[in-house]
Short mmCIF file of C-alpha atoms and ligand atoms in Angstrom, two decimals:
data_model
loop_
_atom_site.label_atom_id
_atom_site.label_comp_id
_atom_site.label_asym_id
_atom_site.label_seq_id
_atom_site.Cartn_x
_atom_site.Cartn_y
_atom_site.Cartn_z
CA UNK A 1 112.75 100.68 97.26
CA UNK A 2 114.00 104.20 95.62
CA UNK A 3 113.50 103.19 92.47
CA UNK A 4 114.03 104.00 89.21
CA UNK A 5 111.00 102.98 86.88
CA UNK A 6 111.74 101.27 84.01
CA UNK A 7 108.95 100.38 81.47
CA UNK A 8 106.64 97.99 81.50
CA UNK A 9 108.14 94.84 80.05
CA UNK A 10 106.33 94.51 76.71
CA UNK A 11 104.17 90.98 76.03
CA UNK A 12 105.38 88.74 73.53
CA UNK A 13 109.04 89.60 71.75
CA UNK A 14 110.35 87.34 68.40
CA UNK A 15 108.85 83.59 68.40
CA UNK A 16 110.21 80.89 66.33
CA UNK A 17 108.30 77.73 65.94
CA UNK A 18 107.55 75.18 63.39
CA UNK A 19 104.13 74.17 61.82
CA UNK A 20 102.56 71.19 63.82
CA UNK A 21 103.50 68.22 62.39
CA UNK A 22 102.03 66.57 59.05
CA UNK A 23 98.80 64.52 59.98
CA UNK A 24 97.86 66.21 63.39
CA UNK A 25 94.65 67.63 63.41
CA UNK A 26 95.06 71.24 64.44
CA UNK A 27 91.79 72.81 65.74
CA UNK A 28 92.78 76.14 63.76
CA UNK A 29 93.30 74.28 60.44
CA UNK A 30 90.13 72.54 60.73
CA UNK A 31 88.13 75.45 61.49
CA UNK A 32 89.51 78.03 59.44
CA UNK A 33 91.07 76.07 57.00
CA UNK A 34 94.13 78.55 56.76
CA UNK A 35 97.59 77.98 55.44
CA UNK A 36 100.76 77.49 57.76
CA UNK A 37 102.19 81.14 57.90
CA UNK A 38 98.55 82.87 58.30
CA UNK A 39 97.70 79.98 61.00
CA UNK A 40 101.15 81.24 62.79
CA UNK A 41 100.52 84.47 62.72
CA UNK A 42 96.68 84.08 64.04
CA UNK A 43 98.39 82.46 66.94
CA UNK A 44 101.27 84.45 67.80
CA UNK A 45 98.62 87.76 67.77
CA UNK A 46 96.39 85.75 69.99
CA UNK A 47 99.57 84.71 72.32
CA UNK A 48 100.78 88.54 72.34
CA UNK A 49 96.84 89.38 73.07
CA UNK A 50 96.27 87.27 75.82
CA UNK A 51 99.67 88.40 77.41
CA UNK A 52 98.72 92.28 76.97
CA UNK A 53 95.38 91.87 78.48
CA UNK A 54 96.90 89.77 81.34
CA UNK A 55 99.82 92.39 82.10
CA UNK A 56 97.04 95.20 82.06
CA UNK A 57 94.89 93.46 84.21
CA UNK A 58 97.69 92.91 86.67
CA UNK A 59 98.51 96.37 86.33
CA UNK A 60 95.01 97.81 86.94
CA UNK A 61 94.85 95.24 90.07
CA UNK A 62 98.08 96.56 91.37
CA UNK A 63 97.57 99.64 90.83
CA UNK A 64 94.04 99.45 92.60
CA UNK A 65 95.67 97.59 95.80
CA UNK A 66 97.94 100.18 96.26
CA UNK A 67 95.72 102.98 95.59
CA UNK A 68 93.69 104.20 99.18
CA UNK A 69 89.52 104.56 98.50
CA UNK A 70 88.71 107.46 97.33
CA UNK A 71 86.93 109.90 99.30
CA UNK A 72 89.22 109.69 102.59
CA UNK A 73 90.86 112.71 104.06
CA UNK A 74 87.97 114.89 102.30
CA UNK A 75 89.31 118.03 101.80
CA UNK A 76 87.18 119.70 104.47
CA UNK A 77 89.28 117.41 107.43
CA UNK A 78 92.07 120.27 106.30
CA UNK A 79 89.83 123.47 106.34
CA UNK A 80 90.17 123.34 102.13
CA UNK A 81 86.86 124.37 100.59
CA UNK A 82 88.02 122.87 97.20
CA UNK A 83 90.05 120.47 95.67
CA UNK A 84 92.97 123.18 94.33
CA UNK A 85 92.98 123.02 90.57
CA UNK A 86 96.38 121.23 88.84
CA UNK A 87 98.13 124.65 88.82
CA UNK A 88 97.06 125.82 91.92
CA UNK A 89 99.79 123.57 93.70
CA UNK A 90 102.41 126.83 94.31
CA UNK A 91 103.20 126.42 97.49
CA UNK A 92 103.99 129.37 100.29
CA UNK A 93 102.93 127.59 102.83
CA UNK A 94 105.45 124.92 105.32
CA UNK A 95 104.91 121.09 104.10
CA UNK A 96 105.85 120.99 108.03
CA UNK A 97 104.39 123.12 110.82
CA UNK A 98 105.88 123.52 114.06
CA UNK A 99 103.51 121.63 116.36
CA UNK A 100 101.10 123.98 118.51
CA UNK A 101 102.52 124.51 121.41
CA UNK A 102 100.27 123.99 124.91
CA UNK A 103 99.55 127.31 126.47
CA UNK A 104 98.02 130.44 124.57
CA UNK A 105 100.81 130.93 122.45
CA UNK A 106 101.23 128.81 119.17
CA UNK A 107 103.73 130.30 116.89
CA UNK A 108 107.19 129.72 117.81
CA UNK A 109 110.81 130.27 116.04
CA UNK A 110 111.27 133.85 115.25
CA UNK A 111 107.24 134.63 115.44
CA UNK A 112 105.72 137.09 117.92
CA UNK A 113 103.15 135.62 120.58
CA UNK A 114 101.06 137.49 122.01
CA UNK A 115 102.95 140.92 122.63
CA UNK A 116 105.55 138.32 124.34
CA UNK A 117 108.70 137.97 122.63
CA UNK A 118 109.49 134.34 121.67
CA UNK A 119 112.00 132.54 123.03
CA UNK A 120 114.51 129.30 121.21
CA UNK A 121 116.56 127.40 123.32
CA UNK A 122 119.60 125.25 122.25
CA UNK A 123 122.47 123.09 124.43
CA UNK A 124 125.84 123.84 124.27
CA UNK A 125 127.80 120.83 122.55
CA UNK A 126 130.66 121.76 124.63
CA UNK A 127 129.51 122.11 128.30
CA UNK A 128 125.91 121.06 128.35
CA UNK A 129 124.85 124.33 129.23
CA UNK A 130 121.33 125.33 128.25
CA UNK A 131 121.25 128.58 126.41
CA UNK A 132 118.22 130.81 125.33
CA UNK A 133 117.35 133.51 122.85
CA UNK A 134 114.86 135.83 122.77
CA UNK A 135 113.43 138.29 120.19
CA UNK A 136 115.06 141.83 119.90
CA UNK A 137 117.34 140.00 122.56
CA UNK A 138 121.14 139.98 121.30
CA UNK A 139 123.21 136.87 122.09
CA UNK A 140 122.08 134.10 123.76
CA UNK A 141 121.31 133.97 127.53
CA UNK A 142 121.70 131.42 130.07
CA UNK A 143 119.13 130.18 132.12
CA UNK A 144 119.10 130.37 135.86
CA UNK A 145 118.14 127.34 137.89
CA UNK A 146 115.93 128.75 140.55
CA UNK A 147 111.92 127.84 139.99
CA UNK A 148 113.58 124.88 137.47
CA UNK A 149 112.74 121.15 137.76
CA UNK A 150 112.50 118.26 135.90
CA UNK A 151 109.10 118.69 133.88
CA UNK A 152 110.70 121.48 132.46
CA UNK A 153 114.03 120.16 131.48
CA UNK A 154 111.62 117.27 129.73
CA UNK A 155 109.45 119.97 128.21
CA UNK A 156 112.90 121.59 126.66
CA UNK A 157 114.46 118.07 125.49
CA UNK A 158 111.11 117.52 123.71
CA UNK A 159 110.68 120.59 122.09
CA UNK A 160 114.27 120.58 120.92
CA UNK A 161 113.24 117.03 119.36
CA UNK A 162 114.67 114.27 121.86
CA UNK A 163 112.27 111.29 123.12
CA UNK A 164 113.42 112.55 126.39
CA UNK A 165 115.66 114.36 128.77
CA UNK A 166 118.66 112.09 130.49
CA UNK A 167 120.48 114.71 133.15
CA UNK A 168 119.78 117.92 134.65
CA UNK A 169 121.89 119.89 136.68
CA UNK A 170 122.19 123.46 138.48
CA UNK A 171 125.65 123.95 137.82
CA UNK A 172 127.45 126.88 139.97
CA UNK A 173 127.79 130.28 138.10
CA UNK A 174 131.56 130.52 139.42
CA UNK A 175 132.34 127.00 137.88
CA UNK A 176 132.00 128.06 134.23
CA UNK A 177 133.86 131.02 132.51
CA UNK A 178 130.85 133.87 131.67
CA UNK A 179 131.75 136.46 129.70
CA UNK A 180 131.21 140.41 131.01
CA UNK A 181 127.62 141.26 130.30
CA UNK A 182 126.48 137.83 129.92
CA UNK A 183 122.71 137.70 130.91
CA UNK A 184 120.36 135.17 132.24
CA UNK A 185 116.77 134.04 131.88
CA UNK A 186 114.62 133.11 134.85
CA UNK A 187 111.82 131.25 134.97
CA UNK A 188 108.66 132.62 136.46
CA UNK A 189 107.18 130.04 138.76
CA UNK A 190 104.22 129.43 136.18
CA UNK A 191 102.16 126.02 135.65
CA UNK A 192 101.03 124.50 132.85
CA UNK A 193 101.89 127.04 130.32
CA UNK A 194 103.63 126.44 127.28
CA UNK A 195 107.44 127.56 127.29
CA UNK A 196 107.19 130.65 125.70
CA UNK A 197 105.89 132.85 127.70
CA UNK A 198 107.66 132.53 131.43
CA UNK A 199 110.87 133.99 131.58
CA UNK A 200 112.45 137.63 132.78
CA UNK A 201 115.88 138.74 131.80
CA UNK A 202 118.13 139.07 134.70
CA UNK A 203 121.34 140.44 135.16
CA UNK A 204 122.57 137.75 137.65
CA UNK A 205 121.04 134.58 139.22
CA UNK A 206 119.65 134.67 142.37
CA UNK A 207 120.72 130.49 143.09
CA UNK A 208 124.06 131.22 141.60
CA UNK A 209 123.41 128.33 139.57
CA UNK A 210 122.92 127.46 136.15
CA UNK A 211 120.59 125.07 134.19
CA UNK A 212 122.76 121.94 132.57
CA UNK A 213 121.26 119.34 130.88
CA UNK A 214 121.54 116.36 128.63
CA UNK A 215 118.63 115.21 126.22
CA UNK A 216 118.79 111.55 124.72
CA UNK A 217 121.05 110.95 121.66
CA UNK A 218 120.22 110.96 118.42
CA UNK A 219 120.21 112.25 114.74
CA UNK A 220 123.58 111.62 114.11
CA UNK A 221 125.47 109.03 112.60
CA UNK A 222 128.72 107.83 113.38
CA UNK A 223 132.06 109.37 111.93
CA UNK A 224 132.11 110.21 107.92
CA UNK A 225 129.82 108.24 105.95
CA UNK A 226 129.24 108.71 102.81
CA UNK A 227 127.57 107.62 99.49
CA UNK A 228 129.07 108.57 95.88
CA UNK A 229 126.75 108.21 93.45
CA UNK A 230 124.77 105.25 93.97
CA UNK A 231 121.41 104.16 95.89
CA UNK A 232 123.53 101.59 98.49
CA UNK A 233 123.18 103.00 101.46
CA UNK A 234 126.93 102.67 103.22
CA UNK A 235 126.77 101.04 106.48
CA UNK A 236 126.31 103.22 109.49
CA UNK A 237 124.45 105.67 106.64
CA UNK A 238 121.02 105.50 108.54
CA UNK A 239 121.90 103.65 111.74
CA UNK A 240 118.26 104.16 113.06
CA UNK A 241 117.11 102.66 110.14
CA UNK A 242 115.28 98.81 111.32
CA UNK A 243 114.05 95.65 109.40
CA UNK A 244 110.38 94.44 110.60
CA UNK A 245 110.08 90.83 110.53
CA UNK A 246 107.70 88.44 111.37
CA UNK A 247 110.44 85.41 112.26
CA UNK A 248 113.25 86.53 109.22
CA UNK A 249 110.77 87.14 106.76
CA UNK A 250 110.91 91.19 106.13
CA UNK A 251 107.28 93.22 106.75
CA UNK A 252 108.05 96.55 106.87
CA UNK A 253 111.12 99.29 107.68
CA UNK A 254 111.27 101.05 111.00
CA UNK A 255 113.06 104.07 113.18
CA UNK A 256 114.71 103.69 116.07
CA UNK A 257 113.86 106.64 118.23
CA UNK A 258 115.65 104.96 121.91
CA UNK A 259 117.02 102.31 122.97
CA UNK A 260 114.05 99.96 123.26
CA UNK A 261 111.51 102.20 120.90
CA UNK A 262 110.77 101.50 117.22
CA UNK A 263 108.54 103.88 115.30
CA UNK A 264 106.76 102.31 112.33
CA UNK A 265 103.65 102.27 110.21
CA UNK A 266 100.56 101.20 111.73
CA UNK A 267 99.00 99.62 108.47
CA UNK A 268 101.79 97.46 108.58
CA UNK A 269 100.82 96.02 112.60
CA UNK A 270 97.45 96.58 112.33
CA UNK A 271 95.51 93.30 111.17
CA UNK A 272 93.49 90.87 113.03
CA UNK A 273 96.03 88.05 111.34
CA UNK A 274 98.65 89.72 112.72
CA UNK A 275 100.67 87.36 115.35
CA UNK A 276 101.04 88.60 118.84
CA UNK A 277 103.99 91.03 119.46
CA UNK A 278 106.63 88.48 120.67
CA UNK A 279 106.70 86.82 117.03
CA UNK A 280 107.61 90.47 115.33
CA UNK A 281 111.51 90.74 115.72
CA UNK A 282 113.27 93.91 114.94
CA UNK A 283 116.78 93.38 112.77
CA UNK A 284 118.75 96.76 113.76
CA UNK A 285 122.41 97.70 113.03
CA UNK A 286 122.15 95.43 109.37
CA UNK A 287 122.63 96.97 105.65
CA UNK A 288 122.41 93.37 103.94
CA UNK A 289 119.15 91.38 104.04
CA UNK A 290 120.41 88.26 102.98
CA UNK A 291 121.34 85.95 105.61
CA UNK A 292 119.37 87.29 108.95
CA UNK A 293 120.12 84.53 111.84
CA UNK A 294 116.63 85.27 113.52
CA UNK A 295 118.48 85.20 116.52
CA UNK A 296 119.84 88.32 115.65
CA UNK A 297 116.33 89.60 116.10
CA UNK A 298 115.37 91.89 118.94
CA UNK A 299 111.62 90.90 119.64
CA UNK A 300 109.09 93.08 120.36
CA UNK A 301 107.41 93.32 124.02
CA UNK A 302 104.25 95.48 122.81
CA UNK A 303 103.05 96.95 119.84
CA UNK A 304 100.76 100.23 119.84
CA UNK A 305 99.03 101.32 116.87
CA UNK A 306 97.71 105.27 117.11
CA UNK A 307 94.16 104.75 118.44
CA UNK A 308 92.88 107.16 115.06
CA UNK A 309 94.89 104.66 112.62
CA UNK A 310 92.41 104.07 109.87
CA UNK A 311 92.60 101.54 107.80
CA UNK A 312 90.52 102.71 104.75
CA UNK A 313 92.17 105.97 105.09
CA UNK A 314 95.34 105.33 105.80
CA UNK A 315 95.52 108.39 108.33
CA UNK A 316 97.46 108.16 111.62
CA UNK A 317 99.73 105.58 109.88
CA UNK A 318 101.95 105.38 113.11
CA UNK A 319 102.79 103.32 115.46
CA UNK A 320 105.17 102.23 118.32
CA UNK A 321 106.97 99.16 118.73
CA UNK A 322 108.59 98.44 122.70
CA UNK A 323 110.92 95.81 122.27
CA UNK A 324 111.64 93.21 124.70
CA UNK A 325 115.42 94.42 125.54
CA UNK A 326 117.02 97.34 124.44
CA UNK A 327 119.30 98.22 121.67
CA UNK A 328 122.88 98.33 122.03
CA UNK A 329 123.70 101.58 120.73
CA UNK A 330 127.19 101.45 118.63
CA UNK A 331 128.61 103.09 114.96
CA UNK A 332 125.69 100.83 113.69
CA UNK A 333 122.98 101.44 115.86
CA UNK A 334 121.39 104.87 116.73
CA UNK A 335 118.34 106.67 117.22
CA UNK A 336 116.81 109.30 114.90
CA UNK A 337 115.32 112.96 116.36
CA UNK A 338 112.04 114.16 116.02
CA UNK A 339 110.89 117.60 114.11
CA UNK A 340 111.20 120.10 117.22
CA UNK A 341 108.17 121.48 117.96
CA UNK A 342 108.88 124.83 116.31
CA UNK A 343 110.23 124.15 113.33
CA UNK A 344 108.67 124.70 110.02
CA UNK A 345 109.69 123.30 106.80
CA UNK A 346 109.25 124.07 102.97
CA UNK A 347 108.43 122.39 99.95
CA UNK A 348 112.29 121.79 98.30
CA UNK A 349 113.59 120.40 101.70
CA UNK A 350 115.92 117.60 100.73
CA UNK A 351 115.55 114.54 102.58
CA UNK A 352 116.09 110.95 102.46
CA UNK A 353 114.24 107.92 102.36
CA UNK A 354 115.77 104.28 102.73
CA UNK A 355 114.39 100.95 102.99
CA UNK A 356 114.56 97.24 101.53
CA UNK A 357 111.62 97.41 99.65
CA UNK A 358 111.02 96.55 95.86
CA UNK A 359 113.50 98.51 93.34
CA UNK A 360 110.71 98.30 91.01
CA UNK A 361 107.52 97.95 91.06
CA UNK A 362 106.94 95.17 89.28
CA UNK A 363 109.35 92.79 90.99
CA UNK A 364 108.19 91.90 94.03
CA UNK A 365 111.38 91.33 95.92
CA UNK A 366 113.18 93.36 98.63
CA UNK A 367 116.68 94.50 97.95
CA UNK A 368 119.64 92.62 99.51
CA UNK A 369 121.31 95.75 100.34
CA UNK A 370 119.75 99.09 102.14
CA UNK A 371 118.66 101.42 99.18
CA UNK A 372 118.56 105.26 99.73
CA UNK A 373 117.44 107.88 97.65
CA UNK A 374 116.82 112.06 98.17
CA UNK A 375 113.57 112.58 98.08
CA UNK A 376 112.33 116.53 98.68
CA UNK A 377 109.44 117.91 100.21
CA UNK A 378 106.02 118.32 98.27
CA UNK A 379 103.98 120.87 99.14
CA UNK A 380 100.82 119.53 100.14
CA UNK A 381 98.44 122.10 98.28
CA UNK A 382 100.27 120.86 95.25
CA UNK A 383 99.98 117.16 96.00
CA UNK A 384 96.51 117.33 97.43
CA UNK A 385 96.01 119.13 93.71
CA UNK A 386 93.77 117.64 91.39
CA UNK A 387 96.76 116.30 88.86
CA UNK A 388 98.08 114.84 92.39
CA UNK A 389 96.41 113.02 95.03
CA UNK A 390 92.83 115.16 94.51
CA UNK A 391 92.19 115.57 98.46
CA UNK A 392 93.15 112.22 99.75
CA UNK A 393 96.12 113.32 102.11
CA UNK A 394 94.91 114.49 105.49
CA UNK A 395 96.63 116.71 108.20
CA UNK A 396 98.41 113.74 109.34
CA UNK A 397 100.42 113.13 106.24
CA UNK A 398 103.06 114.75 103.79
CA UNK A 399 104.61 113.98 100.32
CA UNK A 400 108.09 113.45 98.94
CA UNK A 401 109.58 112.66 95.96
CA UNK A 402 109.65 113.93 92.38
CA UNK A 403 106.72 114.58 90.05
CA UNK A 404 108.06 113.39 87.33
CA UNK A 405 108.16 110.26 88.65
CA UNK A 406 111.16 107.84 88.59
CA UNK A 407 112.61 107.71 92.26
CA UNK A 408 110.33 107.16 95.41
CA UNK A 409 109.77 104.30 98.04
CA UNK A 410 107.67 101.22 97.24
CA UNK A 411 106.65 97.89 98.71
CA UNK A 412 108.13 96.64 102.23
CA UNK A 413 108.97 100.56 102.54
CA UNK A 414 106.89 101.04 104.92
CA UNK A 415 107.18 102.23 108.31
CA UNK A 416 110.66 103.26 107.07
CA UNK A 417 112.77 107.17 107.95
CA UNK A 418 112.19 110.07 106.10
CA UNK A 419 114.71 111.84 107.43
CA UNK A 420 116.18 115.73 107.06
CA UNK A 421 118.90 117.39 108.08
CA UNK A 422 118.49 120.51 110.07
CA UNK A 423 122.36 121.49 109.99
CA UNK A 424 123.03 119.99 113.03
CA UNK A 425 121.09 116.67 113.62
CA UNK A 426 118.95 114.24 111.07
CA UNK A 427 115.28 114.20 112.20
CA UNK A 428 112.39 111.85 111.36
CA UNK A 429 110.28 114.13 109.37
CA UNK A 430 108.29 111.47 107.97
CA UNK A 431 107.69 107.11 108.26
CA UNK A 432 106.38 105.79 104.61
CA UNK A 433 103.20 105.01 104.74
CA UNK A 434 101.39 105.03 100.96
CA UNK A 435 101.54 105.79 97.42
CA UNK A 436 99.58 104.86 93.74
CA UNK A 437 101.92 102.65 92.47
CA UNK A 438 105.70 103.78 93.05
CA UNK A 439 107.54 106.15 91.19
CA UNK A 440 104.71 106.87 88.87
CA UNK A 441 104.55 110.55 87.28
CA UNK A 442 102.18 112.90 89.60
CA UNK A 443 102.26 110.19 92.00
CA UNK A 444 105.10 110.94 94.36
CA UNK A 445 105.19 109.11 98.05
CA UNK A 446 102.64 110.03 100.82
CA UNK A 447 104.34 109.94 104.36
CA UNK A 448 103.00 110.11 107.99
CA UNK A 449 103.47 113.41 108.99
CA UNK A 450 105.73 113.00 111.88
CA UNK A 451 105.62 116.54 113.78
CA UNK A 452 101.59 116.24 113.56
CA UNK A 453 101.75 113.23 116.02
CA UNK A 454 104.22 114.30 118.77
CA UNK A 455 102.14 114.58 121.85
CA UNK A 456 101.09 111.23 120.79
CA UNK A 457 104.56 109.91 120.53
CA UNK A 458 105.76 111.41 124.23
CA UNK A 459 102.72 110.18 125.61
CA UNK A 460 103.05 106.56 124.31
CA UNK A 461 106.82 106.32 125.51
CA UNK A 462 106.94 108.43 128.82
CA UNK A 463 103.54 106.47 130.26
CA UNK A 464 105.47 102.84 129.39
N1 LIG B 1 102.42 100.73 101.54
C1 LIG B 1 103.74 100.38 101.13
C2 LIG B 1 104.33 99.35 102.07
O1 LIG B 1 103.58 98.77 102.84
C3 LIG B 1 104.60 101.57 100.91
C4 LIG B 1 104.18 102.28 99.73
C5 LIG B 1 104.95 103.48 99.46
N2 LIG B 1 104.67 103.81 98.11
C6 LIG B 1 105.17 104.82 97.47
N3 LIG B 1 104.86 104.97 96.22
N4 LIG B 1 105.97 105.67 98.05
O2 LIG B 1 105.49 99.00 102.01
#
């Protein structure tokens, strides 16, 4: 995968041969009657020809299998009137929006809604307490359990980027040490609305109680890891990182998001050759390729492909994989987060992409050992540009990379992390889904934009 480009190899290179021996007729001679050296040399042009045209015809083919049709993702699907001209790629605007919310009030963060001040929420690493901030609101608050329940505590874990939430409790005010002047938020007994707009500031809580609670793990790896100078990823590096197989033989990369849910690409599922979900086994917990036992294989119980996955366009390039028994989490084995829902992020971001796939283009082999490489965000004016990707990328996909070229994902790739860090937990930003060629110059990698799909996501894995 990440790779760095070398050239392409160039045809033909010094050739030493002797002059056919004395006596046999040589088509060339007879025909053109030419001495030995010329005769050679006619050859050896002809040889380097026929090896130039055959490398650029198995470039152009490449190139052309790799490439999505034209025309998809039209520039209208993303409210742009016009392709944006090479240098109109400056971006201002997020490469990742926080996803609307539900009720009346999108925005999110540090935005104002409506008049109503917004609200962020975060859970205390120490005591599990929930904590909330609002707007022109010093300090955070905590939350008071009266009018809580569960499909709010789910709500919260999602929005803070969890699959889901794992323990809620009203803890007793007099249990935990407050400090003087701490206040609380209530919740207003208020359906269907989205989070940000249905809390008062109290003083005190009526139940005496406090909201605990405990989302699913993820986004963190295990201990110190880390990588000097090199594209081997250490073990443990990206433990939700996965290996796709159909029997040992590695299709695609893959996220683990819980226990028994894999997140993947849904071009690389979604064929009517495809065999039935029970022959797709996932390889978790692994760095080297080489010597899978397939035993070692979890396999999968279902596979679901996003219902919109197109497979001209390569839009909603997601889906889920339910495997037959679940992970054991360890050092080796965890799951990523999501984006939370508001959380924007700009073109720069640094994040990482790892996989098995080819280290160059032209050698179609995965790598023995997990490859990384930093990969930051594109904005997508600038990549939709017409230097770039001239309108092809839709709503439901980002870039990454450099473009100048040189380091990106390629083959077997896909379905793989592209993963940030947020200062406090890795999230799956994006799963790699398509680029022309790999590493090429104005050709960076096109991902499946990850926040774009999260109702989709919770929906899948809460109705299973
Ligand atoms: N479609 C490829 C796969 O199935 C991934 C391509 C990614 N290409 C790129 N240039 N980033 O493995």
């Amino acid at each position: 995968m990440p790779s760095t480009a070398p050239g392409w190899p160039s045809p033909g290179g010094e050739q030493r041969g002797h002059c056919p021996a004395q006596g046999t007729p040589d088509p060339a001679e007879l025909s053109f009657g030419a001495p030995c050296p010329v005769r050679r040399l006619l050859l050896l042009l002809g040889l380097a020809g026929l090896l130039a045209g055959t490398a650029a015809g198995t470039w152009l083919l490449v190139k052309r299998v790799k490439e999505p049709p034209a025309g998809q993702g039209s520039p209208q699907e993303q409210g742009l009137d016009v392709i944006p001209a090479c240098e109109e790629g400056e971006e201002e605007e997020p490469v990742v929006r926080g996803a609307p919310s539900t009720g009346p009030c999108t925005g999110g963060g540090s935005s104002q809604c409506n008049g109503t001040p917004s609200v962020s929420f975060r859970i205390s690493t120490a005591n599990s307490l929930l904590e909330a901030r609002l707007e022109a609101h010093p300090g955070w608050l905590l939350v008071c359990h009266g009018h809580w329940g569960p499909s709010l505590g789910t709500l919260l874990c999602q929005q803070l980027g969890y699959l889901s939430m794992t323990r809620q409790q009203g803890v007793k005010l007099r249990d935990v040490r407050v400090s003087a002047g701490q206040r609380f938020l209530q919740a207003t007994p208020r359906q269907g609305g989205s989070l940000q707009d249905m809390w008062q500031v109290r003083s005190s809580c009526q139940s005496g109680r406090i909201v605990a609670l405990q989302c699913s793990e993820c986004g963190l790896q295990a201990g110190a890891v880390r990588v000097v100078g090199g594209t081997d990823a250490a073990p443990g590096r990206w433990p939700w990182q996965v290996s796709v197989c159909q029997g040992s033989r590695h299709r695609c990369g893959g996220s683990v998001l819980a226990p028994e849910w894999i997140l993947t690409a849904a071009h690389c599922v979604h064929s009517f050759r495809q065999p039935p979900a029970p022959a797709w086994l996932v390889f978790a917990g692994i760095v080297t390729h080489g010597s899978l036992q397939p035993e070692a294989g979890v396999p999968v119980r279902e596979i679901i492909p996003h219902p919109l996955y197109s497979d001209s366009s390569l839009d909603y390039d997601i889906a889920l994989m339910r495997l037959q028994v679940p992970l054991n989490f360890s050092g080796a084995i965890r799951a990523a987060c999501l984006p939370p829902s508001p959380q924007d992020l700009l073109q720069g971001t640094q994040c990482w992409v790892s996989g098995w796939g080819y280290t160059s283009p032209e050698q179609a082999q995965v790598a023995g050992t997990l490859k990384e490489a930093l990969v930051p965000l594109i904005g997508t004016r600038r990549c939709n540009s017409s230097c770039v990707y001239k309108g092809e990328l839709t709503a439901r996909m980002l870039c990454a990379g450099h473009l100048q070229g040189r380091v990106d994902a390629c083959q077997g790739d896909s379905g793989g992390p592209l993963v940030c860090w947020d200062g406090s937990m890795w999230r799956l930003v994006g799963i790699v889904s398509w680029g022309q060629g790999c590493a090429e110059p104005n050709h960076p990698g096109v991902y499946t934009n990850v926040a774009q799909l999260l109702p989709w996501i919770h929906r899948v894995t809460q109705i299973h």
